[in-house]
């Protein structure tokens, strides 16, 4: 005779829960927490947590009582006592504190402390119950008690708390439900993480930022290239106008100076005048050349380019010739004749004057008049020759400055063209360098965008592959914690059964289930589950595994629905996984034939 070994999962509720989840999702690892047989007392600041913990430690000697700070990371309690003060309403941060403390624990008891000094503690207890139920549906069935752990007078009033805690800790289903709650937290966390990774809100923001940066790089590249080309052309055009004006102005200035010098020319300085003029013209050429170089260097510096474009080129040559001062024979003869006639006239006039004034000095006067006439003749001829030389020099200066102006204009044009060519070539090289740099930057952004796209696709694939399994496992865990029954389109959560053929909790209400109608019909209560078939009509009935539940038409989203002659109140939906609820004061009876 062979004796079968008992199934460990049937004896160990934790192993049974792990086996249930592993049957749906074998790849999932169990929750990485260690359950300690302790009662943890926690709550907001100044709520009386330490006082409640101290009293419970004295009254519950078989259960160690700790506060939240005494549990190391990775360890979770068997039960959580959440203490709030009757002096202040429960806030959302208090709910979040409880949610973090009881993430792996199903046994939760709410305590309103300091009831000895706050007479309105029952109203505060109801407010706390409603606030906690609104925060998370799992807390709708949390038991709330009042307590005075450290009263000003009398003994501590914690009997209700001790009784409720002993009642819940004495339930044989505590380990199983705590393990289910750990699995629910882990499955919900994993599902939220996978869904969050697939939604990739942070990645989408990063992708948007990368796309904006890419567009900005392309726009800056295009704008900077156009701005530099336009700036170069504008500055070259301005330089051409300014340098041409500078050359003309410089030529006009030297023309005036040389004309003034020619007008005051004397016989003594006449031989050096030509060399002087040529030297002055060379100085003007050098000044203009230096001015052009400096101006083009400034243009290159303003454009952010090198100054090599302003390097000097060969100075243009110009011919001025020599002034025509020697070929004046006919003019000299004519001036000599005219001067002799003028001197003769002067001599005759003086001789007549002397003859009338001093007849005795006629001979001496005649000699003197001849001398004066010859002197006047020589003076007239020399003066006329000097004036003629000045006129020739003035004309020659004009021709020389005109030639100089043409040469300087040619110099300016050549230098500007050379500078434009050099700057354009250098600007093209810089544009090419920046284009390469921008292309590298764009390639890096595109590479990161492709990586984000691939990561998003991988996350979506992981979500599509793992999320349905996680949802099935989560639905199974929540079904074990409290199943659901659909009432004419609404949904009500079913708690664990109280007994075969007995009653099952329906979100605080009760649904009485009778015995099955026959061999072909059944009403399953294993784990708190009652199966309803499809309704036959808005005011018809729904099959209950062979039995029937009469369903009337709903009166509204928060109204009621007739259930076999009775009424079940349906409240508004509480969350994405719970479509409706039954008001606690109402009881619905489902009679199976």
Coordinates of C-alpha atoms in Angstrom, one line a residue:
X1 CA 0.0 0.0 0.0
X2 CA 1.4 3.3 -1.1
X3 CA 1.0 6.4 1.1
X4 CA 0.8 9.7 -0.8
X5 CA 2.7 12.6 0.6
X6 CA 0.6 15.6 1.4
X7 CA 0.9 18.5 -1.1
X8 CA 3.0 21.3 0.5
X9 CA 0.9 23.9 -1.2
X10 CA -2.2 22.6 0.4
X11 CA -0.6 23.0 3.9
X12 CA 1.3 26.2 3.3
X13 CA -1.0 29.1 2.3
X14 CA 2.0 31.1 1.1
X15 CA 3.1 28.3 -1.2
X16 CA -0.5 27.9 -2.4
X17 CA -0.7 31.6 -3.4
X18 CA 2.7 31.4 -5.1
X19 CA 1.5 28.3 -7.0
X20 CA -1.6 30.1 -8.1
X21 CA 0.4 33.0 -9.5
X22 CA 3.0 30.7 -11.0
X23 CA 0.3 28.7 -12.8
X24 CA -0.6 31.9 -14.7
X25 CA 2.8 33.6 -14.9
X26 CA 5.6 31.1 -14.3
X27 CA 8.3 33.6 -15.1
X28 CA 7.4 35.9 -12.2
X29 CA 9.5 35.9 -9.1
X30 CA 7.9 35.9 -5.7
X31 CA 7.8 39.2 -3.8
X32 CA 11.2 39.9 -2.3
X33 CA 9.9 40.6 1.2
X34 CA 10.2 38.8 4.5
X35 CA 7.1 38.5 6.6
X36 CA 7.6 39.1 10.3
X37 CA 5.0 38.1 12.9
X38 CA 4.8 41.6 14.3
X39 CA 2.1 44.4 14.5
X40 CA 3.3 47.7 13.1
X41 CA 1.8 50.9 14.4
X42 CA 2.2 54.0 12.3
X43 CA 0.4 57.2 11.5
X44 CA 1.0 60.9 11.0
X45 CA 3.0 63.1 13.3
X46 CA 1.4 63.9 16.7
X47 CA -1.3 61.3 16.2
X48 CA -0.3 59.3 19.3
X49 CA 1.5 56.5 17.5
X50 CA 4.0 55.8 20.3
X51 CA 1.3 55.8 23.0
X52 CA -0.8 53.3 21.0
X53 CA 2.2 51.1 20.3
X54 CA 3.2 51.1 24.0
X55 CA -0.3 50.1 25.2
X56 CA -0.6 47.4 22.5
X57 CA 2.8 46.0 23.5
X58 CA 1.5 45.5 27.0
X59 CA -1.9 44.1 26.1
X60 CA -0.8 41.8 23.2
X61 CA 2.2 40.0 24.6
X62 CA 1.9 37.2 22.1
X63 CA 2.5 39.6 19.2
X64 CA 5.5 41.9 19.1
X65 CA 4.5 45.5 18.4
X66 CA 6.8 47.8 16.5
X67 CA 6.7 51.2 14.9
X68 CA 7.5 51.9 11.3
X69 CA 11.1 53.1 11.9
X70 CA 11.9 49.8 13.7
X71 CA 11.3 47.6 10.6
X72 CA 14.4 47.3 8.4
X73 CA 13.9 47.5 4.6
X74 CA 12.7 44.3 3.1
X75 CA 10.6 43.2 6.1
X76 CA 6.9 43.7 6.3
X77 CA 4.5 43.2 9.3
X78 CA 1.6 40.8 9.6
X79 CA -0.8 43.6 10.6
X80 CA -0.8 47.4 10.4
X81 CA -2.5 49.7 12.9
X82 CA -2.9 53.2 11.5
X83 CA -3.4 55.9 14.0
X84 CA -5.0 59.3 13.3
X85 CA -5.8 62.0 15.7
X86 CA -9.4 63.0 16.5
X87 CA -8.2 66.6 16.4
X88 CA -7.5 66.8 12.7
X89 CA -9.1 65.4 9.6
X90 CA -7.3 62.7 7.6
X91 CA -5.4 64.2 4.6
X92 CA -4.2 62.7 1.3
X93 CA -0.7 62.6 2.6
X94 CA -1.9 60.5 5.6
X95 CA -3.5 58.1 3.1
X96 CA -0.3 57.9 1.1
X97 CA 1.6 57.1 4.4
X98 CA -0.8 54.2 5.1
X99 CA -0.6 53.0 1.5
X100 CA 3.2 52.8 1.8
X101 CA 3.1 51.0 5.1
X102 CA 0.4 48.5 4.2
X103 CA 1.5 47.8 0.6
X104 CA 2.3 44.1 1.5
X105 CA -0.2 43.7 4.3
X106 CA -4.0 43.0 4.1
X107 CA -4.8 43.3 7.8
X108 CA -5.3 47.0 8.4
X109 CA -7.0 48.6 11.4
X110 CA -7.8 52.3 11.6
X111 CA -7.6 53.9 15.0
X112 CA -8.9 57.4 16.0
X113 CA -6.9 58.4 19.0
X114 CA -7.4 60.9 21.8
X115 CA -11.1 60.2 22.0
X116 CA -11.0 61.2 25.7
X117 CA -10.6 64.9 24.9
X118 CA -12.3 65.2 21.6
X119 CA -16.0 64.5 21.8
X120 CA -16.5 64.7 18.0
X121 CA -14.2 61.7 17.4
X122 CA -17.0 59.7 15.8
X123 CA -17.5 62.4 13.1
X124 CA -13.8 62.4 12.6
X125 CA -13.8 58.6 12.4
X126 CA -16.5 58.7 9.7
X127 CA -14.5 61.4 7.8
X128 CA -11.4 59.3 8.0
X129 CA -13.2 56.2 6.8
X130 CA -14.6 58.1 3.8
X131 CA -11.3 59.8 2.9
X132 CA -9.5 56.4 3.0
X133 CA -12.2 54.7 1.0
X134 CA -12.0 57.4 -1.6
X135 CA -8.2 57.1 -1.8
X136 CA -8.2 53.4 -2.6
X137 CA -11.0 50.9 -2.9
X138 CA -9.2 48.2 -0.9
X139 CA -9.6 50.4 2.3
X140 CA -13.4 50.5 2.1
X141 CA -13.7 47.5 4.5
X142 CA -11.1 48.7 6.9
X143 CA -12.3 48.4 10.5
X144 CA -12.1 51.7 12.5
X145 CA -12.1 51.9 16.3
X146 CA -11.7 54.7 18.8
X147 CA -8.9 54.6 21.4
X148 CA -7.4 56.7 24.1
X149 CA -3.9 55.2 24.7
X150 CA -2.7 58.0 27.0
X151 CA -5.7 59.6 28.6
X152 CA -5.4 62.6 30.9
X153 CA -7.5 60.7 33.5
X154 CA -8.3 57.1 34.0
X155 CA -7.1 53.9 32.3
X156 CA -6.3 53.6 28.6
X157 CA -9.3 52.8 26.4
X158 CA -8.0 50.3 23.9
X159 CA -10.3 47.4 24.5
X160 CA -12.0 47.7 21.1
X161 CA -8.7 48.0 19.3
X162 CA -7.3 44.9 21.1
X163 CA -10.4 42.9 20.4
X164 CA -10.5 43.9 16.7
X165 CA -6.8 43.2 16.3
X166 CA -7.0 39.8 18.1
X167 CA -10.0 38.9 15.9
X168 CA -8.3 39.6 12.7
X169 CA -5.0 38.1 13.7
X170 CA -6.8 35.0 14.8
X171 CA -8.2 34.4 11.4
X172 CA -6.7 31.4 9.7
X173 CA -6.7 33.2 6.4
X174 CA -4.3 36.0 7.4
X175 CA -1.1 34.5 5.9
X176 CA -2.9 33.7 2.7
X177 CA -4.4 37.2 2.3
X178 CA -1.2 39.0 3.3
X179 CA 0.6 36.9 0.6
X180 CA -2.1 37.8 -1.9
X181 CA -1.7 41.5 -1.0
X182 CA 2.1 41.2 -1.5
X183 CA 1.5 39.7 -4.9
X184 CA -1.1 42.3 -5.8
X185 CA 1.4 45.1 -4.9
X186 CA 4.2 43.5 -6.9
X187 CA 2.0 42.7 -9.9
X188 CA 0.4 46.2 -9.9
X189 CA 3.9 47.8 -9.6
X190 CA 5.3 45.6 -12.4
X191 CA 2.3 46.4 -14.6
X192 CA 2.5 50.1 -13.9
X193 CA 6.2 50.0 -14.6
X194 CA 5.8 48.2 -17.9
X195 CA 2.9 50.4 -19.0
X196 CA 4.9 53.5 -17.9
X197 CA 7.9 52.3 -19.9
X198 CA 5.7 51.7 -22.9
X199 CA 4.0 55.1 -22.6
X200 CA 7.5 56.6 -22.2
X201 CA 6.4 60.0 -21.2
X202 CA 9.9 61.0 -20.2
X203 CA 11.2 59.5 -23.4
X204 CA 8.6 61.4 -25.4
X205 CA 9.7 64.7 -23.8
X206 CA 13.3 63.8 -24.5
X207 CA 12.4 63.0 -28.2
X208 CA 10.6 66.3 -28.5
X209 CA 13.6 68.1 -27.1
X210 CA 15.9 66.3 -29.5
X211 CA 13.7 67.1 -32.4
X212 CA 13.6 70.7 -31.4
X213 CA 17.4 70.7 -31.1
X214 CA 17.8 69.1 -34.5
X215 CA 15.5 71.7 -36.1
X216 CA 17.4 74.4 -34.3
X217 CA 20.8 73.1 -35.6
X218 CA 19.4 72.9 -39.2
X219 CA 17.9 76.4 -38.9
X220 CA 21.1 77.9 -37.4
X221 CA 23.2 76.3 -40.0
X222 CA 21.1 77.7 -42.8
X223 CA 20.7 81.1 -41.2
X224 CA 24.4 81.5 -40.3
X225 CA 25.5 80.7 -43.8
X226 CA 23.1 83.2 -45.3
X227 CA 24.0 85.8 -42.8
X228 CA 27.7 85.4 -43.3
X229 CA 27.4 85.6 -47.1
X230 CA 25.1 88.6 -47.0
X231 CA 27.4 90.3 -44.4
X232 CA 30.5 89.7 -46.6
X233 CA 28.9 91.1 -49.7
X234 CA 27.6 94.1 -47.8
X235 CA 30.9 94.9 -46.2
X236 CA 32.8 94.5 -49.5
X237 CA 30.4 96.9 -51.2
X238 CA 30.8 99.4 -48.4
X239 CA 34.5 99.1 -48.5
X240 CA 34.6 99.7 -52.3
X241 CA 32.6 102.9 -51.9
X242 CA 34.5 104.1 -48.9
X243 CA 37.9 103.4 -50.3
X244 CA 37.1 105.0 -53.7
X245 CA 35.9 108.1 -51.9
X246 CA 39.1 108.1 -49.8
X247 CA 41.3 107.9 -52.9
X248 CA 39.5 110.7 -54.7
X249 CA 39.6 112.9 -51.6
X250 CA 43.3 112.3 -51.2
X251 CA 43.9 113.2 -54.8
X252 CA 41.9 116.4 -54.5
X253 CA 43.8 117.3 -51.4
X254 CA 47.3 116.8 -53.0
X255 CA 46.1 118.6 -56.1
X256 CA 45.3 121.7 -54.1
X257 CA 48.5 121.6 -52.3
X258 CA 50.6 121.3 -55.4
X259 CA 48.6 124.0 -57.2
X260 CA 49.4 126.3 -54.4
X261 CA 53.0 125.5 -54.5
X262 CA 53.1 126.0 -58.3
X263 CA 51.4 129.4 -57.9
X264 CA 54.2 130.6 -55.6
X265 CA 57.0 129.1 -57.6
X266 CA 60.2 131.1 -58.0
X267 CA 63.1 130.7 -60.4
X268 CA 65.3 129.4 -57.7
X269 CA 63.0 126.5 -56.7
X270 CA 61.9 125.7 -60.2
X271 CA 64.4 122.9 -60.9
X272 CA 63.4 121.0 -57.7
X273 CA 59.7 121.3 -58.2
X274 CA 59.3 118.2 -60.5
X275 CA 61.1 115.9 -58.0
X276 CA 59.0 117.4 -55.2
X277 CA 55.8 116.7 -57.0
X278 CA 56.7 113.1 -57.8
X279 CA 57.7 112.5 -54.2
X280 CA 54.3 113.9 -53.0
X281 CA 52.5 111.7 -55.4
X282 CA 54.4 108.6 -54.2
X283 CA 53.5 109.6 -50.6
X284 CA 49.8 109.7 -51.6
X285 CA 50.0 106.3 -53.2
X286 CA 51.6 104.9 -50.1
X287 CA 49.0 106.5 -47.8
X288 CA 46.1 105.2 -49.9
X289 CA 47.6 101.7 -50.0
X290 CA 48.1 101.7 -46.3
X291 CA 44.5 102.9 -45.8
X292 CA 43.1 100.3 -48.1
X293 CA 45.1 97.6 -46.2
X294 CA 43.9 98.7 -42.8
X295 CA 40.3 99.0 -43.9
X296 CA 40.2 95.6 -45.5
X297 CA 41.9 94.1 -42.4
X298 CA 39.1 95.7 -40.3
X299 CA 36.5 94.2 -42.6
X300 CA 38.0 90.7 -42.3
X301 CA 38.2 91.1 -38.5
X302 CA 34.5 92.2 -38.3
X303 CA 33.6 89.1 -40.3
X304 CA 35.6 86.8 -38.1
X305 CA 38.1 85.9 -40.9
X306 CA 41.8 86.1 -41.0
X307 CA 43.6 89.3 -42.1
X308 CA 45.5 87.6 -45.0
X309 CA 42.9 89.0 -47.3
X310 CA 44.2 92.5 -46.7
X311 CA 47.7 91.7 -47.9
X312 CA 49.2 94.3 -50.2
X313 CA 49.4 93.7 -53.9
X314 CA 51.7 95.3 -56.5
X315 CA 51.4 99.1 -56.6
X316 CA 50.1 100.3 -60.0
X317 CA 52.5 102.4 -62.1
X318 CA 51.4 105.7 -63.6
X319 CA 53.3 108.2 -65.9
X320 CA 53.2 111.9 -65.2
X321 CA 55.8 113.1 -67.8
X322 CA 57.8 116.3 -67.4
X323 CA 56.6 119.9 -67.5
X324 CA 57.1 121.7 -70.8
X325 CA 59.4 124.5 -69.6
X326 CA 62.2 124.6 -72.3
X327 CA 60.4 124.8 -75.7
X328 CA 59.4 128.5 -75.7
X329 CA 61.7 130.1 -78.4
X330 CA 58.9 132.0 -80.2
X331 CA 57.4 133.2 -77.0
X332 CA 60.8 134.5 -75.8
X333 CA 61.3 136.4 -79.1
X334 CA 57.9 137.9 -78.9
X335 CA 58.3 138.8 -75.3
X336 CA 61.7 140.3 -76.1
X337 CA 60.2 142.4 -78.8
X338 CA 57.3 143.6 -76.7
X339 CA 59.6 144.3 -73.8
X340 CA 62.0 146.3 -76.0
X341 CA 59.1 148.4 -77.2
X342 CA 57.9 148.9 -73.7
X343 CA 61.4 149.9 -72.5
X344 CA 61.8 152.3 -75.5
X345 CA 58.6 154.0 -74.7
X346 CA 59.6 154.3 -71.0
X347 CA 63.0 155.8 -72.1
X348 CA 61.4 158.3 -74.5
X349 CA 59.0 159.4 -71.9
X350 CA 61.7 159.9 -69.3
X351 CA 63.9 161.8 -71.8
X352 CA 61.1 164.2 -72.6
X353 CA 60.6 164.7 -68.9
X354 CA 64.2 165.5 -68.2
X355 CA 64.3 167.8 -71.2
X356 CA 61.5 169.9 -69.9
X357 CA 62.7 169.9 -66.3
X358 CA 66.4 170.3 -66.9
X359 CA 67.4 171.3 -70.4
X360 CA 71.0 171.4 -69.3
X361 CA 71.1 167.7 -68.5
X362 CA 69.7 166.5 -71.7
X363 CA 72.7 164.3 -72.6
X364 CA 72.9 162.7 -69.2
X365 CA 69.1 162.2 -69.1
X366 CA 69.3 160.4 -72.4
X367 CA 71.8 157.9 -71.1
X368 CA 69.8 157.4 -68.0
X369 CA 66.6 156.9 -70.0
X370 CA 68.3 154.2 -72.1
X371 CA 69.5 152.4 -69.1
X372 CA 66.0 152.5 -67.5
X373 CA 64.4 151.3 -70.8
X374 CA 66.8 148.4 -71.0
X375 CA 66.1 147.4 -67.4
X376 CA 62.3 147.6 -67.9
X377 CA 62.6 145.4 -71.0
X378 CA 64.6 142.7 -69.1
X379 CA 62.2 142.8 -66.2
X380 CA 59.1 142.4 -68.3
X381 CA 60.6 139.5 -70.3
X382 CA 61.6 137.7 -67.1
X383 CA 58.3 138.3 -65.3
X384 CA 56.3 137.1 -68.3
X385 CA 58.5 134.0 -68.5
X386 CA 58.0 133.1 -64.8
X387 CA 54.2 133.5 -65.1
X388 CA 54.2 131.3 -68.1
X389 CA 56.3 128.6 -66.2
X390 CA 53.8 128.8 -63.3
X391 CA 50.9 128.2 -65.7
X392 CA 52.7 125.2 -67.3
X393 CA 53.5 123.7 -63.8
X394 CA 49.9 124.2 -62.7
X395 CA 48.6 122.4 -65.8
X396 CA 51.2 119.7 -65.3
X397 CA 50.2 119.2 -61.7
X398 CA 46.6 118.7 -62.8
X399 CA 47.6 116.1 -65.3
X400 CA 49.7 114.3 -62.8
X401 CA 47.0 114.2 -60.1
X402 CA 44.5 113.0 -62.7
X403 CA 46.8 110.1 -63.6
X404 CA 47.3 109.5 -59.9
X405 CA 43.5 109.4 -59.3
X406 CA 43.2 106.8 -62.1
X407 CA 46.0 104.7 -60.6
X408 CA 44.5 104.9 -57.1
X409 CA 41.1 103.9 -58.4
X410 CA 42.7 100.9 -60.1
X411 CA 44.5 100.1 -56.9
X412 CA 41.3 100.2 -54.8
X413 CA 39.4 98.1 -57.3
X414 CA 42.2 95.5 -57.5
X415 CA 42.6 95.3 -53.7
X416 CA 38.9 95.0 -53.1
X417 CA 38.5 92.3 -55.7
X418 CA 41.4 90.4 -54.3
X419 CA 40.0 90.8 -50.8
X420 CA 36.6 89.7 -51.9
X421 CA 38.0 86.6 -53.5
X422 CA 40.2 85.7 -50.5
X423 CA 37.4 86.3 -48.0
X424 CA 34.9 84.4 -50.1
X425 CA 37.2 81.4 -50.3
X426 CA 37.9 81.5 -46.6
X427 CA 34.2 81.9 -45.8
X428 CA 33.4 78.9 -48.0
X429 CA 35.9 76.8 -46.0
X430 CA 34.4 77.9 -42.8
X431 CA 30.9 77.1 -44.0
X432 CA 32.1 73.7 -45.1
X433 CA 33.7 73.1 -41.6
X434 CA 30.5 74.2 -39.9
X435 CA 28.4 72.1 -42.2
X436 CA 30.5 69.1 -41.3
X437 CA 30.2 70.0 -37.6
X438 CA 26.4 70.5 -38.0
X439 CA 26.1 67.2 -39.9
X440 CA 27.9 65.4 -37.0
X441 CA 25.6 67.0 -34.5
X442 CA 22.5 66.1 -36.6
X443 CA 23.8 62.6 -37.0
X444 CA 24.3 62.3 -33.2
X445 CA 20.7 63.6 -32.6
X446 CA 19.3 61.2 -35.2
X447 CA 21.2 58.3 -33.7
X448 CA 19.8 59.1 -30.3
X449 CA 16.3 59.5 -31.8
X450 CA 16.6 56.1 -33.4
X451 CA 17.7 54.7 -30.1
X452 CA 14.7 56.2 -28.4
X453 CA 12.4 54.8 -31.1
X454 CA 13.9 51.4 -30.7
X455 CA 13.6 51.5 -27.0
X456 CA 10.0 52.6 -27.3
X457 CA 9.3 49.7 -29.7
X458 CA 11.0 47.3 -27.3
X459 CA 9.0 48.6 -24.4
X460 CA 5.8 48.3 -26.4
X461 CA 6.7 44.8 -27.3
X462 CA 7.4 43.9 -23.7
X463 CA 4.0 45.5 -22.7
X464 CA 2.2 43.5 -25.4
X465 CA 3.9 40.3 -24.3
X466 CA 3.9 40.6 -20.5
X467 CA 1.1 43.0 -19.6
X468 CA -1.8 40.5 -20.4
X469 CA -0.1 37.9 -18.3
X470 CA 0.3 40.4 -15.4
X471 CA -3.3 41.5 -15.7
X472 CA -4.5 37.9 -15.6
X473 CA -2.4 37.2 -12.6
X474 CA -3.5 40.4 -11.0
X475 CA -7.2 39.6 -11.7
X476 CA -6.7 36.1 -10.2
X477 CA -5.1 37.6 -7.1
X478 CA -7.8 40.2 -6.7
X479 CA -10.4 37.5 -7.3
X480 CA -8.9 35.6 -4.4
X481 CA -8.9 38.7 -2.3
X482 CA -12.5 39.5 -3.3
X483 CA -14.2 38.3 -6.5
X484 CA -16.7 40.3 -8.6
X485 CA -20.2 39.8 -9.8
X486 CA -21.8 41.8 -12.6
X487 CA -25.2 43.3 -12.0
X488 CA -26.8 44.5 -15.2
X489 CA -23.7 46.2 -16.5
X490 CA -22.4 47.2 -13.0
X491 CA -19.8 45.2 -11.1
X492 CA -19.7 44.4 -7.4
X493 CA -16.7 42.9 -5.5
X494 CA -17.3 39.6 -3.7
X495 CA -15.4 38.8 -0.5
X496 CA -14.6 35.3 0.8
X497 CA -17.6 33.1 1.4
X498 CA -18.9 32.6 4.9
X499 CA -19.9 29.0 4.2
X500 CA -21.4 26.7 1.6
X501 CA -24.8 27.8 0.7
X502 CA -24.5 30.7 3.0
X503 CA -23.7 34.3 2.2
X504 CA -20.9 36.2 0.5
X505 CA -19.9 39.8 1.1
X506 CA -20.8 42.1 -1.7
X507 CA -18.8 45.4 -1.2
X508 CA -20.2 45.7 2.3
X509 CA -23.6 44.3 1.4
X510 CA -24.6 40.6 1.3
X511 CA -25.9 38.3 -1.4
X512 CA -27.6 35.1 0.0
X513 CA -26.9 32.1 -2.2
X514 CA -29.2 29.1 -1.8
X515 CA -28.5 25.5 -2.7
X516 CA -28.1 24.6 -6.4
X517 CA -31.2 24.0 -8.3
X518 CA -30.2 20.6 -9.7
X519 CA -27.3 18.5 -10.9
X520 CA -26.7 20.7 -13.8
X521 CA -26.6 24.0 -11.9
X522 CA -24.3 25.2 -9.2
X523 CA -23.3 28.4 -7.4
X524 CA -19.6 28.3 -6.7
X525 CA -18.4 30.1 -3.6
X526 CA -14.7 28.9 -3.7
X527 CA -12.7 32.0 -3.0
X528 CA -15.8 34.1 -2.9
X529 CA -17.0 33.7 -6.5
X530 CA -20.5 33.7 -7.9
X531 CA -21.0 33.3 -11.6
X532 CA -23.8 35.2 -13.3
X533 CA -24.9 34.4 -16.8
X534 CA -25.8 37.1 -19.4
X535 CA -29.0 39.1 -18.6
X536 CA -32.1 38.3 -20.6
X537 CA -33.2 41.9 -20.8
X538 CA -33.1 45.2 -18.9
X539 CA -35.8 44.1 -16.6
X540 CA -35.4 40.3 -17.0
X541 CA -33.2 37.9 -15.1
X542 CA -29.6 36.6 -15.1
X543 CA -28.6 33.0 -14.7
X544 CA -26.6 32.2 -11.6
X545 CA -25.0 28.8 -12.5
X546 CA -28.3 27.3 -12.8
X547 CA -30.2 29.5 -10.5
X548 CA -31.8 32.8 -11.4
X549 CA -31.3 36.4 -10.1
X550 CA -34.0 38.8 -11.1
X551 CA -32.5 42.1 -12.2
X552 CA -34.5 45.2 -12.6
X553 CA -33.6 48.1 -14.8
X554 CA -31.0 50.4 -13.2
X555 CA -32.4 53.7 -12.0
X556 CA -29.2 55.7 -12.5
X557 CA -25.4 55.6 -12.2
X558 CA -25.7 55.9 -8.5
X559 CA -29.2 54.5 -8.1
X560 CA -30.4 50.9 -7.4
X561 CA -31.4 47.8 -9.3
X562 CA -34.0 45.3 -8.3
X563 CA -32.6 41.9 -7.4
X564 CA -35.3 39.3 -7.1
X565 CA -37.7 41.6 -5.5
X566 CA -35.2 43.3 -3.2
X567 CA -32.9 46.2 -4.0
X568 CA -29.2 46.5 -4.3
X569 CA -27.8 50.0 -4.3
X570 CA -25.1 50.7 -6.9
X571 CA -22.7 53.5 -6.1
X572 CA -20.5 55.3 -8.6
X573 CA -17.4 53.5 -9.9
X574 CA -14.4 53.7 -7.6
X575 CA -11.5 52.8 -10.0
X576 CA -10.5 51.2 -13.3
X577 CA -10.8 47.7 -11.9
X578 CA -14.1 48.2 -9.9
X579 CA -17.0 49.3 -12.0
X580 CA -19.5 49.8 -9.3
X581 CA -20.2 49.1 -5.6
X582 CA -23.1 48.3 -3.3
X583 CA -24.0 50.6 -0.5
X584 CA -23.2 48.9 2.8
X585 CA -26.6 49.3 4.5
X586 CA -28.4 47.4 1.7
X587 CA -28.7 43.7 1.6
X588 CA -29.6 41.8 -1.7
X589 CA -30.9 38.3 -1.6
X590 CA -30.3 36.0 -4.5
X591 CA -32.6 33.0 -4.1
X592 CA -31.7 30.0 -6.2
X593 CA -34.5 27.6 -7.0

